[in-house]
PDB file of C-alpha atoms and ligand atoms in Angstrom:
ATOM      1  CA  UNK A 486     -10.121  -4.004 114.030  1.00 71.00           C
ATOM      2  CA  UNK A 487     -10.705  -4.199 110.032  1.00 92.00           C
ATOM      3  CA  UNK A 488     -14.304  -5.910 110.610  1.00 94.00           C
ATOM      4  CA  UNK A 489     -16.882  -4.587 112.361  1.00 94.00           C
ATOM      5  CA  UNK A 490     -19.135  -7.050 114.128  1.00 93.00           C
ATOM      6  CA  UNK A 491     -22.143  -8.252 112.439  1.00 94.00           C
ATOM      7  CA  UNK A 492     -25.655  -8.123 114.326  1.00 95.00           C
ATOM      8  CA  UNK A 493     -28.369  -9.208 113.477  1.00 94.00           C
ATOM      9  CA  UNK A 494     -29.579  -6.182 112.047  1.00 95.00           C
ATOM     10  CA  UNK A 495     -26.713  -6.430 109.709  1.00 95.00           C
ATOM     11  CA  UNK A 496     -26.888  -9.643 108.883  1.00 94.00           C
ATOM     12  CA  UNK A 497     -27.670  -9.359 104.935  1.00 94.00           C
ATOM     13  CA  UNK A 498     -30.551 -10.969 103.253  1.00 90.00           C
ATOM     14  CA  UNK A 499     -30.789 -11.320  99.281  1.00 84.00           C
ATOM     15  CA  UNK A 500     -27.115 -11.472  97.904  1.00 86.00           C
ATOM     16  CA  UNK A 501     -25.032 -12.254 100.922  1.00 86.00           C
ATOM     17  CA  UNK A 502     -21.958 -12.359  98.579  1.00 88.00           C
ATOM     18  CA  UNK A 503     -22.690  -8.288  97.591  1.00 88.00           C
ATOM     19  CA  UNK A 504     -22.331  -7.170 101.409  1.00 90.00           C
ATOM     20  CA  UNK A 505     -19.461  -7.020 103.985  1.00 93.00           C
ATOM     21  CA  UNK A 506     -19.030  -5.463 106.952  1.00 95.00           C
ATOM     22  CA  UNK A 507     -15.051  -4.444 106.365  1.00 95.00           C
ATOM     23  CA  UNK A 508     -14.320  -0.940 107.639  1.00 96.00           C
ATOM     24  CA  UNK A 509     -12.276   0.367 105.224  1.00 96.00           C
ATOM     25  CA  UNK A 510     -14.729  -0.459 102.208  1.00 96.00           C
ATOM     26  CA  UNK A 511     -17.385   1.439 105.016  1.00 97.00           C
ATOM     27  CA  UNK A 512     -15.070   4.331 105.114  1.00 97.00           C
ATOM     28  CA  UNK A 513     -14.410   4.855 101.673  1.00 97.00           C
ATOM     29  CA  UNK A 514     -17.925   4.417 100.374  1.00 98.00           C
ATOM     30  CA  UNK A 515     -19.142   7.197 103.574  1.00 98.00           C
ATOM     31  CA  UNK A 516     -16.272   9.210 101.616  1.00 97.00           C
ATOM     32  CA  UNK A 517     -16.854   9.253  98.592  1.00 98.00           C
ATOM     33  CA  UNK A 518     -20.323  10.046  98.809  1.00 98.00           C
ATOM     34  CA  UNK A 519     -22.152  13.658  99.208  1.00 98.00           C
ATOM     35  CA  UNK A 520     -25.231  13.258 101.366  1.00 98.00           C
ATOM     36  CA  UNK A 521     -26.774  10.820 102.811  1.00 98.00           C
ATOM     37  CA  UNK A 522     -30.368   9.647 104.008  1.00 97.00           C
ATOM     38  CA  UNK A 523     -31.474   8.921 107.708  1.00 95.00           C
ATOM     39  CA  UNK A 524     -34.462   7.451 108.462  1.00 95.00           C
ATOM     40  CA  UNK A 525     -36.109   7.679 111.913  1.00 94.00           C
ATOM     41  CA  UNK A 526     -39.474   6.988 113.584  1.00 93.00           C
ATOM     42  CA  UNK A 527     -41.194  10.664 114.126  1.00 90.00           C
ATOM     43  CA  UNK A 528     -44.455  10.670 115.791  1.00 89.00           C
ATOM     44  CA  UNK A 529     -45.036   6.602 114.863  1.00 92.00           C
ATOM     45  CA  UNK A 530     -44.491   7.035 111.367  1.00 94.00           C
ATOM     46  CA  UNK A 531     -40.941   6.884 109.482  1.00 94.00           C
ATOM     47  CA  UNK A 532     -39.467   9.942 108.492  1.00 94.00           C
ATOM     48  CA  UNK A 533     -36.196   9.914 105.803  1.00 95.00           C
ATOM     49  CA  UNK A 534     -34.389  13.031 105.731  1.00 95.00           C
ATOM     50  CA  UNK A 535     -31.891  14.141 102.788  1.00 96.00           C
ATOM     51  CA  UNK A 536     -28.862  16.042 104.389  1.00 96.00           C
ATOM     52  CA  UNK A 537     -24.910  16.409 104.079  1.00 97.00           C
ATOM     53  CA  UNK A 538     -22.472  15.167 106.837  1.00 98.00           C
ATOM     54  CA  UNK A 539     -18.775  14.234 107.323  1.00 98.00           C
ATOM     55  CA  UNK A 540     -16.942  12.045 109.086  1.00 98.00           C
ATOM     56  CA  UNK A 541     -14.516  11.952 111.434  1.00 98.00           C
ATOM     57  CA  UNK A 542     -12.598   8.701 112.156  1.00 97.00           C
ATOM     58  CA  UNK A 543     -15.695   6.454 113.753  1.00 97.00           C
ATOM     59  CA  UNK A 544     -18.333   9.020 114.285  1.00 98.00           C
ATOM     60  CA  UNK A 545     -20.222  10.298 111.386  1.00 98.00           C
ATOM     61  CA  UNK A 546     -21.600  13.275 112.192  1.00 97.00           C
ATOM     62  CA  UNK A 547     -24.875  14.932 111.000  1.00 96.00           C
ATOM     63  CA  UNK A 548     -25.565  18.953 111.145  1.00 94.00           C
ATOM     64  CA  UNK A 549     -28.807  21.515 110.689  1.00 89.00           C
ATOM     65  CA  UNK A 550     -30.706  24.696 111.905  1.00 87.00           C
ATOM     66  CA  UNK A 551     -32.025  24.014 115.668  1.00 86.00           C
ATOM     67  CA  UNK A 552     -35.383  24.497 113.430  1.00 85.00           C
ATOM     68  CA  UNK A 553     -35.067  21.120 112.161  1.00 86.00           C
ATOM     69  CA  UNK A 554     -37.996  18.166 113.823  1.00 84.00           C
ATOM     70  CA  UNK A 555     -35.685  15.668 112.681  1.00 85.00           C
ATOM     71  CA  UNK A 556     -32.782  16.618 114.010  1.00 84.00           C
ATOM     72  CA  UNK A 557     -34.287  17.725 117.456  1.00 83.00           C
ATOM     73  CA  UNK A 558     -35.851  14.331 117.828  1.00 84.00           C
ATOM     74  CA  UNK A 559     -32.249  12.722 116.418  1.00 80.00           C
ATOM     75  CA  UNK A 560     -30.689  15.081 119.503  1.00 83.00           C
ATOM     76  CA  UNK A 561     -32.753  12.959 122.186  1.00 83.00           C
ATOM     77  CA  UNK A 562     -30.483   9.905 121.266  1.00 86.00           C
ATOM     78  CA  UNK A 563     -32.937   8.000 119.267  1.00 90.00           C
ATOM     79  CA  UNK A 564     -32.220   4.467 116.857  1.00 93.00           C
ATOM     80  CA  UNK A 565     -31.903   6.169 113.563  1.00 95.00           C
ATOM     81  CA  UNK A 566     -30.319   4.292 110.405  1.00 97.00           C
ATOM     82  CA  UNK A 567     -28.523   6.073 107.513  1.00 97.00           C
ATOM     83  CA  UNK A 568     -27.519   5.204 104.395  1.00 98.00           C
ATOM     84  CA  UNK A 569     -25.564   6.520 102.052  1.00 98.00           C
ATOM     85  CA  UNK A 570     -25.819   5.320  97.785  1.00 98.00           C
ATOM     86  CA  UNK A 571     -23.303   5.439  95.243  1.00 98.00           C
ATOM     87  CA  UNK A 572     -24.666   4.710  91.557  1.00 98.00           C
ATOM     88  CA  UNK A 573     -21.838   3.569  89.590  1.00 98.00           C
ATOM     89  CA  UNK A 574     -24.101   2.144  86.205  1.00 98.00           C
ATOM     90  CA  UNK A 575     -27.333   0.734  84.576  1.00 98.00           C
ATOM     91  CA  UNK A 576     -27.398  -2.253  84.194  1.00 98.00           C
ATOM     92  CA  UNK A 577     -29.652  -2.940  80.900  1.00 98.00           C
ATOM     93  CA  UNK A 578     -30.392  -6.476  80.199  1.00 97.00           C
ATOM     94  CA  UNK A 579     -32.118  -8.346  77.407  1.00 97.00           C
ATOM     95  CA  UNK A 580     -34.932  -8.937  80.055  1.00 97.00           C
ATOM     96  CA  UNK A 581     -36.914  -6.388  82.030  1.00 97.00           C
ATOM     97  CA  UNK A 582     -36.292  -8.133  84.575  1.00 96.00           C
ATOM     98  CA  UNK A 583     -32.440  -8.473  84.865  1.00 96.00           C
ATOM     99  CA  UNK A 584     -32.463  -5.108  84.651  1.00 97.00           C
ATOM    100  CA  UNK A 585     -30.185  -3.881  87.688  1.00 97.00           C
ATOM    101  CA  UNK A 586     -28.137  -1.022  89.112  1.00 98.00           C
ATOM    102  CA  UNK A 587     -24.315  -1.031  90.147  1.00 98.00           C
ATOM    103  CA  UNK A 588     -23.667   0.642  93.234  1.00 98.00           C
ATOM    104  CA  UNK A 589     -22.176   0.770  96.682  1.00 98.00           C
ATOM    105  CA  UNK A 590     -23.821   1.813  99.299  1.00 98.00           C
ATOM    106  CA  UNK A 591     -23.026   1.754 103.478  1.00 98.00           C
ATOM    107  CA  UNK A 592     -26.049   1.475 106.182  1.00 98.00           C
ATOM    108  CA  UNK A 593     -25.286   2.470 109.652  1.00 98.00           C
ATOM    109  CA  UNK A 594     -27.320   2.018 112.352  1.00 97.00           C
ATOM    110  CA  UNK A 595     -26.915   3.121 115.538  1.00 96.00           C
ATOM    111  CA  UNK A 596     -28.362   5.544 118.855  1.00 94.00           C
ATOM    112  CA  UNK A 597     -27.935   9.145 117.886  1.00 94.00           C
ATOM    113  CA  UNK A 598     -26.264  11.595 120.119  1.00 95.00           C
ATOM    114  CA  UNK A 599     -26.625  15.259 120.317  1.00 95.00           C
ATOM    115  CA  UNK A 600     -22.959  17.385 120.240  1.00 96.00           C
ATOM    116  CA  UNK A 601     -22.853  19.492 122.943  1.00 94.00           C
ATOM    117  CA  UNK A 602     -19.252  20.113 123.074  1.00 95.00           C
ATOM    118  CA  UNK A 603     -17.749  23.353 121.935  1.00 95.00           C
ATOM    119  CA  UNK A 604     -14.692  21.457 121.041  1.00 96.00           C
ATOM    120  CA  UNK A 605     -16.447  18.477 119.560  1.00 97.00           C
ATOM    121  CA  UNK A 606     -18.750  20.703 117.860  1.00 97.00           C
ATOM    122  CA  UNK A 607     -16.086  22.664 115.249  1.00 97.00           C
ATOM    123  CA  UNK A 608     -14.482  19.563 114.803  1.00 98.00           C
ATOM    124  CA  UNK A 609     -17.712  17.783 113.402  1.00 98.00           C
ATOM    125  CA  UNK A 610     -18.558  20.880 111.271  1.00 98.00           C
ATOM    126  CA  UNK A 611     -15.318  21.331 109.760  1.00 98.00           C
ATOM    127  CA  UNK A 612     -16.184  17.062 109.030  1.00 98.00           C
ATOM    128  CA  UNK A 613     -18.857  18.321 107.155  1.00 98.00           C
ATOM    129  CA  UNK A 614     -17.801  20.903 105.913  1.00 98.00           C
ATOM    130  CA  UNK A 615     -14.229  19.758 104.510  1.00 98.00           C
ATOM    131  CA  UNK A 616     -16.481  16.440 103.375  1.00 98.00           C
ATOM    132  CA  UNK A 617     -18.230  18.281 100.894  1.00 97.00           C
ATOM    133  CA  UNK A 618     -15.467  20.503  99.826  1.00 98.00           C
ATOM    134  CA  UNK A 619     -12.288  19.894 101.282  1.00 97.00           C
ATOM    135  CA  UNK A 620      -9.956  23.019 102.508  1.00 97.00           C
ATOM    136  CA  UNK A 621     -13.534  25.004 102.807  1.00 98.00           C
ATOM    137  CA  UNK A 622     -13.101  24.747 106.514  1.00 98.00           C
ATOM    138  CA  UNK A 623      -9.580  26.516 106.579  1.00 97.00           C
ATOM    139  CA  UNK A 624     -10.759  29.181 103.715  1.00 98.00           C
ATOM    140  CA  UNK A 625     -14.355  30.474 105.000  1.00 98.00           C
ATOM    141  CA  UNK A 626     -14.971  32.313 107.909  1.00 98.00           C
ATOM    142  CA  UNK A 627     -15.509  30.100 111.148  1.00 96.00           C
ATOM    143  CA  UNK A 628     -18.986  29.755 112.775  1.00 96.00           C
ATOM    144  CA  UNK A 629     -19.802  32.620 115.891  1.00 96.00           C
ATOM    145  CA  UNK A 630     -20.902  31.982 118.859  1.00 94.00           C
ATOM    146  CA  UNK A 631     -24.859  33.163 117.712  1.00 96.00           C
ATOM    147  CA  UNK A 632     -24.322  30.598 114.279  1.00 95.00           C
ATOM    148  CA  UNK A 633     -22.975  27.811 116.796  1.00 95.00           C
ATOM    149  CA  UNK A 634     -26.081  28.175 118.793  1.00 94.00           C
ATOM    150  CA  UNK A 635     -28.509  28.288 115.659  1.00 94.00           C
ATOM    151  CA  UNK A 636     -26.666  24.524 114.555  1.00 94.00           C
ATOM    152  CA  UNK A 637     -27.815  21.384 115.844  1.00 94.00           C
ATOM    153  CA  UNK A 638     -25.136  19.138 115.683  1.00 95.00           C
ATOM    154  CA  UNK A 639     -25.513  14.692 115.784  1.00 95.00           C
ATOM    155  CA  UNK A 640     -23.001  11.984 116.092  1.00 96.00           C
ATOM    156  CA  UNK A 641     -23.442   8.536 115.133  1.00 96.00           C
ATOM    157  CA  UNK A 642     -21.087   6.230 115.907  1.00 96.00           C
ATOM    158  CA  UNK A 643     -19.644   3.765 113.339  1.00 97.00           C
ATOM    159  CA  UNK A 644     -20.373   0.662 115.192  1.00 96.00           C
ATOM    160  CA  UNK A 645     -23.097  -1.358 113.432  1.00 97.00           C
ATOM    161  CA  UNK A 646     -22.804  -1.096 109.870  1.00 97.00           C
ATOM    162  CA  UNK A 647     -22.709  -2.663 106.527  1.00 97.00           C
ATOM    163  CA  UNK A 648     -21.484  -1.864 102.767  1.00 97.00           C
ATOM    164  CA  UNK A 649     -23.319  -3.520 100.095  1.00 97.00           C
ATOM    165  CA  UNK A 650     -21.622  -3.416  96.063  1.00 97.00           C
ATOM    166  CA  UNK A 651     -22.889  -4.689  92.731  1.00 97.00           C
ATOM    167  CA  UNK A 652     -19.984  -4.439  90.411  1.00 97.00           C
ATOM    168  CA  UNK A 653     -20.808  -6.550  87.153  1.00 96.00           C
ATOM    169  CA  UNK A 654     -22.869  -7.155  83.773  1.00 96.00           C
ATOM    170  CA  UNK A 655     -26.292  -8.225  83.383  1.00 97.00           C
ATOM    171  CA  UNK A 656     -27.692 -11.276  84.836  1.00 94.00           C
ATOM    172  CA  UNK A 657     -28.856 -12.663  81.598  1.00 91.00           C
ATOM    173  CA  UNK A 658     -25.474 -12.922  80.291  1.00 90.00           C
ATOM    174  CA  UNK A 659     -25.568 -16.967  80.785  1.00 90.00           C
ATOM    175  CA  UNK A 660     -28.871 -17.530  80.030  1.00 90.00           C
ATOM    176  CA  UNK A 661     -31.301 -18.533  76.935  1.00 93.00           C
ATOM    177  CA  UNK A 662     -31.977 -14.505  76.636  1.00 95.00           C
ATOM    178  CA  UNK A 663     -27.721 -14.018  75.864  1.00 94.00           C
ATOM    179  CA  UNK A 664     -29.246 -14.772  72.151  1.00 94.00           C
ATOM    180  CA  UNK A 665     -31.304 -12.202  71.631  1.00 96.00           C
ATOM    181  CA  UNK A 666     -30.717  -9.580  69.377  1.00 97.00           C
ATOM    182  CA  UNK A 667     -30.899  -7.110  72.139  1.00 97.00           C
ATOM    183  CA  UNK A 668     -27.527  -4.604  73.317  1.00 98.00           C
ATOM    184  CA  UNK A 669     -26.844  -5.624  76.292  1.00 97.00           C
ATOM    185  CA  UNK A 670     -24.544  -4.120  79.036  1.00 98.00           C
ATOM    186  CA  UNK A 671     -23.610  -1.377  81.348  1.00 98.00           C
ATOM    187  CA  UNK A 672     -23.928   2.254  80.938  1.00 98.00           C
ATOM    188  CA  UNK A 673     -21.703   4.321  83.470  1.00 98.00           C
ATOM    189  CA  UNK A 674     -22.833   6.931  86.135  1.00 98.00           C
ATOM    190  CA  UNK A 675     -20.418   9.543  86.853  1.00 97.00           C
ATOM    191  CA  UNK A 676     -21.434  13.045  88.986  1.00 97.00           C
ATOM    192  CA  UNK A 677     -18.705  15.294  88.210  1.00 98.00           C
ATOM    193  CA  UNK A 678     -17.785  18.732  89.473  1.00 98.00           C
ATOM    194  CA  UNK A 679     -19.205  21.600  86.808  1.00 98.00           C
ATOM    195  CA  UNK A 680     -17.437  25.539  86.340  1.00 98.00           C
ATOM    196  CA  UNK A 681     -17.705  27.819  89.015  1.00 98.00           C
ATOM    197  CA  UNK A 682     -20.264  30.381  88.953  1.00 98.00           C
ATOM    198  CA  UNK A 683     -19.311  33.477  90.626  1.00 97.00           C
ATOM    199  CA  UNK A 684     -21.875  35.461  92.647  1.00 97.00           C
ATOM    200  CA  UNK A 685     -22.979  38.339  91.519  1.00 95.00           C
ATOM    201  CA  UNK A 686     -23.872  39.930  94.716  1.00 96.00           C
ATOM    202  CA  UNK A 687     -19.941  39.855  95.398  1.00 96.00           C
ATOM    203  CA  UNK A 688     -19.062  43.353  96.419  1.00 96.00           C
ATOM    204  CA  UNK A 689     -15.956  42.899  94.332  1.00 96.00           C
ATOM    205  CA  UNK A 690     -14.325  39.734  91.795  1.00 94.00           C
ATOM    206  CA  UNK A 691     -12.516  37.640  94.051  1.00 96.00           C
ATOM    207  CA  UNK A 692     -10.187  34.642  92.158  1.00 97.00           C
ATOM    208  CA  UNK A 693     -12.313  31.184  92.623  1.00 98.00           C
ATOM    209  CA  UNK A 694      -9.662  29.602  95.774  1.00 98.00           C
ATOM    210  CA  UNK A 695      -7.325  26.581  94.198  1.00 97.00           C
ATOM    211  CA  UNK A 696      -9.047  24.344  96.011  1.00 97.00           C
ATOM    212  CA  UNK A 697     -12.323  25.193  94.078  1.00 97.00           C
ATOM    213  CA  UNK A 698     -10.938  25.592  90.855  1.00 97.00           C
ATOM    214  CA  UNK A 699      -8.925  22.084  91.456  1.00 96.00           C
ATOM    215  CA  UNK A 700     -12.306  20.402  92.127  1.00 97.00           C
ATOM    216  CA  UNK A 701     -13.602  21.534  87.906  1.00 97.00           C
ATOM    217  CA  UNK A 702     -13.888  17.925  85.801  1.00 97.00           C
ATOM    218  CA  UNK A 703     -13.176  16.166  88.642  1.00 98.00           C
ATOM    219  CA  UNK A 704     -15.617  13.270  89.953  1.00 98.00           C
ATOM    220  CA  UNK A 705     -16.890  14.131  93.028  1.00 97.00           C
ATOM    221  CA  UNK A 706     -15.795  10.809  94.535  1.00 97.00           C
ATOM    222  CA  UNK A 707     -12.348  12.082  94.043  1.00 96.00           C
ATOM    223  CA  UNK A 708     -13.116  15.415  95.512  1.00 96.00           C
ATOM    224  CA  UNK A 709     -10.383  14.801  97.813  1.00 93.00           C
ATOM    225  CA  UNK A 710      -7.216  14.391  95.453  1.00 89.00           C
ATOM    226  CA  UNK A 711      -5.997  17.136  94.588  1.00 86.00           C
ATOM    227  CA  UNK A 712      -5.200  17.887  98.260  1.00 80.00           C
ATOM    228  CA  UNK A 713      -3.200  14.653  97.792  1.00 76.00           C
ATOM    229  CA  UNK A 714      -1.192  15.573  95.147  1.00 67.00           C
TER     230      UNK A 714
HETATM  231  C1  LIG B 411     -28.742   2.514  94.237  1.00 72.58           C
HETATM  232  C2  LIG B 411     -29.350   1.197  94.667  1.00 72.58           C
HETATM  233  C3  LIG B 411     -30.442   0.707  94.001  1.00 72.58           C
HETATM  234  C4  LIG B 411     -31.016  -0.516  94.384  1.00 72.58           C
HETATM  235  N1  LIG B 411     -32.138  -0.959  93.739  1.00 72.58           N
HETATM  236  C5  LIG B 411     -32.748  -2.068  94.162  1.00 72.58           C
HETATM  237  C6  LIG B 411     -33.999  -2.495  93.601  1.00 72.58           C
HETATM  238  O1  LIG B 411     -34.550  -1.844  92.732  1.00 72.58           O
HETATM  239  N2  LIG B 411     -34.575  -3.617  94.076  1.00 72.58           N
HETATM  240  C7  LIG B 411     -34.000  -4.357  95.078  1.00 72.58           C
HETATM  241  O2  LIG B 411     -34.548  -5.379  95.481  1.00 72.58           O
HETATM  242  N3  LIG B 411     -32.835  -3.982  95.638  1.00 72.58           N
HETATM  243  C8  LIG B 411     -32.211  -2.857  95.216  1.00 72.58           C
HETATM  244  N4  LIG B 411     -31.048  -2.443  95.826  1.00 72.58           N
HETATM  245  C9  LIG B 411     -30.512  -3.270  96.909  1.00 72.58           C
HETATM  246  C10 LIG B 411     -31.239  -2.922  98.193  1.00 72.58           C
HETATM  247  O3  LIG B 411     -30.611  -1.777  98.772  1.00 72.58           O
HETATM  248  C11 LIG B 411     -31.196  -4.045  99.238  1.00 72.58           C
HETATM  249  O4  LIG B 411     -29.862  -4.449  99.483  1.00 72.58           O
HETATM  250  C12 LIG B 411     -31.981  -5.276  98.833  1.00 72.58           C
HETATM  251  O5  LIG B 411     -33.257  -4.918  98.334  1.00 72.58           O
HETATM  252  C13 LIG B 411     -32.161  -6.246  99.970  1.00 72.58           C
HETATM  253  O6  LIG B 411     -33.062  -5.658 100.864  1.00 72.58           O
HETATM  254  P1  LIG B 411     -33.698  -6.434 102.079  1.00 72.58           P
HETATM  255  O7  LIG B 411     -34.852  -5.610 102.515  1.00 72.58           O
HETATM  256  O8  LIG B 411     -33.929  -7.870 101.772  1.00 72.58           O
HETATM  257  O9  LIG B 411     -32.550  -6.280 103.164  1.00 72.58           O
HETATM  258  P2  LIG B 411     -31.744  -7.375 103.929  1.00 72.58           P
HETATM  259  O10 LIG B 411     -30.730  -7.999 103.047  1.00 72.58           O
HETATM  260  O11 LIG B 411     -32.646  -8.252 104.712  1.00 72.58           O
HETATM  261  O12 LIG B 411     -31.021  -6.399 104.952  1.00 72.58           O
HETATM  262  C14 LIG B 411     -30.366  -6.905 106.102  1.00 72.58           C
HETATM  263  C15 LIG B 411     -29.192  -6.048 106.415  1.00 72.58           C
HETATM  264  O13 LIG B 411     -28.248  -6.127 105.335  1.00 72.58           O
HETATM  265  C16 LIG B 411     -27.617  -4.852 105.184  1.00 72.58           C
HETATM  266  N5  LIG B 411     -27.969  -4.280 103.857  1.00 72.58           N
HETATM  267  C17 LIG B 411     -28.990  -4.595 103.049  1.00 72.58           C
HETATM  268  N6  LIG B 411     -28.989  -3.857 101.931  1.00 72.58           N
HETATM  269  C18 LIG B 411     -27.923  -3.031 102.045  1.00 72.58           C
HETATM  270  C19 LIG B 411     -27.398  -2.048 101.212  1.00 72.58           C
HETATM  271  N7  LIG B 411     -27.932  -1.732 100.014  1.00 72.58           N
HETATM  272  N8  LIG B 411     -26.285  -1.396 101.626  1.00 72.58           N
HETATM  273  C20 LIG B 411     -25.694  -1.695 102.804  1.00 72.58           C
HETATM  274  N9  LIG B 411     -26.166  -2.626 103.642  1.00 72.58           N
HETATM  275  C21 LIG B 411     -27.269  -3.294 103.268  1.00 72.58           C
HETATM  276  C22 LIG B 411     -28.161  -3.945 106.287  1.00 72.58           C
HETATM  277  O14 LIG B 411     -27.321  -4.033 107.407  1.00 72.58           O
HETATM  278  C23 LIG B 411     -29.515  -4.571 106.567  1.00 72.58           C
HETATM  279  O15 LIG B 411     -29.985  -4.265 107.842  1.00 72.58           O
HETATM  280  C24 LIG B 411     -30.443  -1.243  95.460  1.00 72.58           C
HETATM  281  C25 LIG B 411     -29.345  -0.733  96.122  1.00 72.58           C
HETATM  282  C26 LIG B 411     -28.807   0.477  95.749  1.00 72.58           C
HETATM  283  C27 LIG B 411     -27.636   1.022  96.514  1.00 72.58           C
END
């Protein structure tokens, strides 16, 4: 199914015409993105944690040290809500107050559930893993048994979800402020991938892999293409 089905949790607000609920747009936003945020409720207050994850097909999976409150509390299969944010460009308007942001940006919600499978468990950290940089999986060494046990591991299924996008100028651009002598417009955000940086502490130089070195210039949306080519 291309659509997922709207609740009324996702049911959007302000600027219904910015949001869908189209799976492919979902999966290519969760994609091209590096981290995320999940919120949860810890202790009665809310609690919005920074952290990397992957995805694999449907489940999005989330990863950390057993240390980690959040996660422990995410492992009892509790409501938590992600989100993930893509800033494409400032929006700078004559006005303050058209000021905007162009973006895309996925919220899932969903019951969290801690991976207990061995099986499961590699493939959701090499969904992490190759998310952030793809062919890492294959090239480092795998997880042992004592690092498996140290990683908490959470899946969250792709079920009830949304993807929001602002893709256009300033909102003044029809208005009595369009004659103003004020510059107008919007002012691309890119993150790209920098140079390589060995580390120091190597006990001898090692060539940076081609899948590193292929990743230099590139935006990391597009971290994934030159394993297309
Ligand atoms: C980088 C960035 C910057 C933003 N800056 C601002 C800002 O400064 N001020 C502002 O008002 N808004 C901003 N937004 C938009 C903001 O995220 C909300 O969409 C908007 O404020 C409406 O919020 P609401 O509380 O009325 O949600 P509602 O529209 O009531 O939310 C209902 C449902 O719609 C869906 N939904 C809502 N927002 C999003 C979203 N962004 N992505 C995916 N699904 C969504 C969710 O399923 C949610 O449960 C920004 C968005 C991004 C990505």
């Amino acid at each position: 199914v291309s659509q997922l089905t709207q609740t009324a949790r996702t049911t959007f607000g302000r600027h219904r015409e910015r949001g869908g609920h189209d799976r492919e747009l979902l999966h290519a936003i969760l994609d091209a993105g590096t981290i995320c945020h999940f919120g949860i409720v810890m202790d009665g207050a809310p609690m919005v944690v920074p952290t990397v994850y992957g995805r694999d097909g449907d489940t999005v999976y989330l990863h950390g040290s057993v240390a980690s409150r959040s996660l422990m509390a995410a492992g009892g299969g509790i409501d938590i809500c992600m989100t993930v944010s893509l800033v494409d460009g400032l929006v700078l308007a004559r006005s303050v107050f058209e000021h905007s942001v162009n973006y895309r940006s996925a919220m899932v919600y969903g019951r969290s559930r801690l991976v207990s499978d061995a099986a499961e468990k590699l493939i959701a950290l090499r969904a992490v893993t190759d998310h952030v940089c793809p062919g890492q999986w294959d090239y480092a060494r795998r997880p042992s048994k004592k690092e498996l046990a140290a990683t908490t591991v959470i899946a969250l299924p792709l079920l009830e979800a949304s993807s929001k996008v602002r893709d256009s100028g300033p909102g003044d651009s029809d208005g009595p402020d369009r004659d103003l002598p004020i510059w107008a417009g919007v002012l691309p955000i890119r993150t790209l991938f920098g140079t390589p940086i060995d580390d120091p502490a190597a006990a001898r130089p090692i060539d940076t892999p081609a899948h590193v070195s292929g990743l230099v210039g590139l935006a990391t949306e597009d971290r994934r293409a030159p394993l297309q080519r």
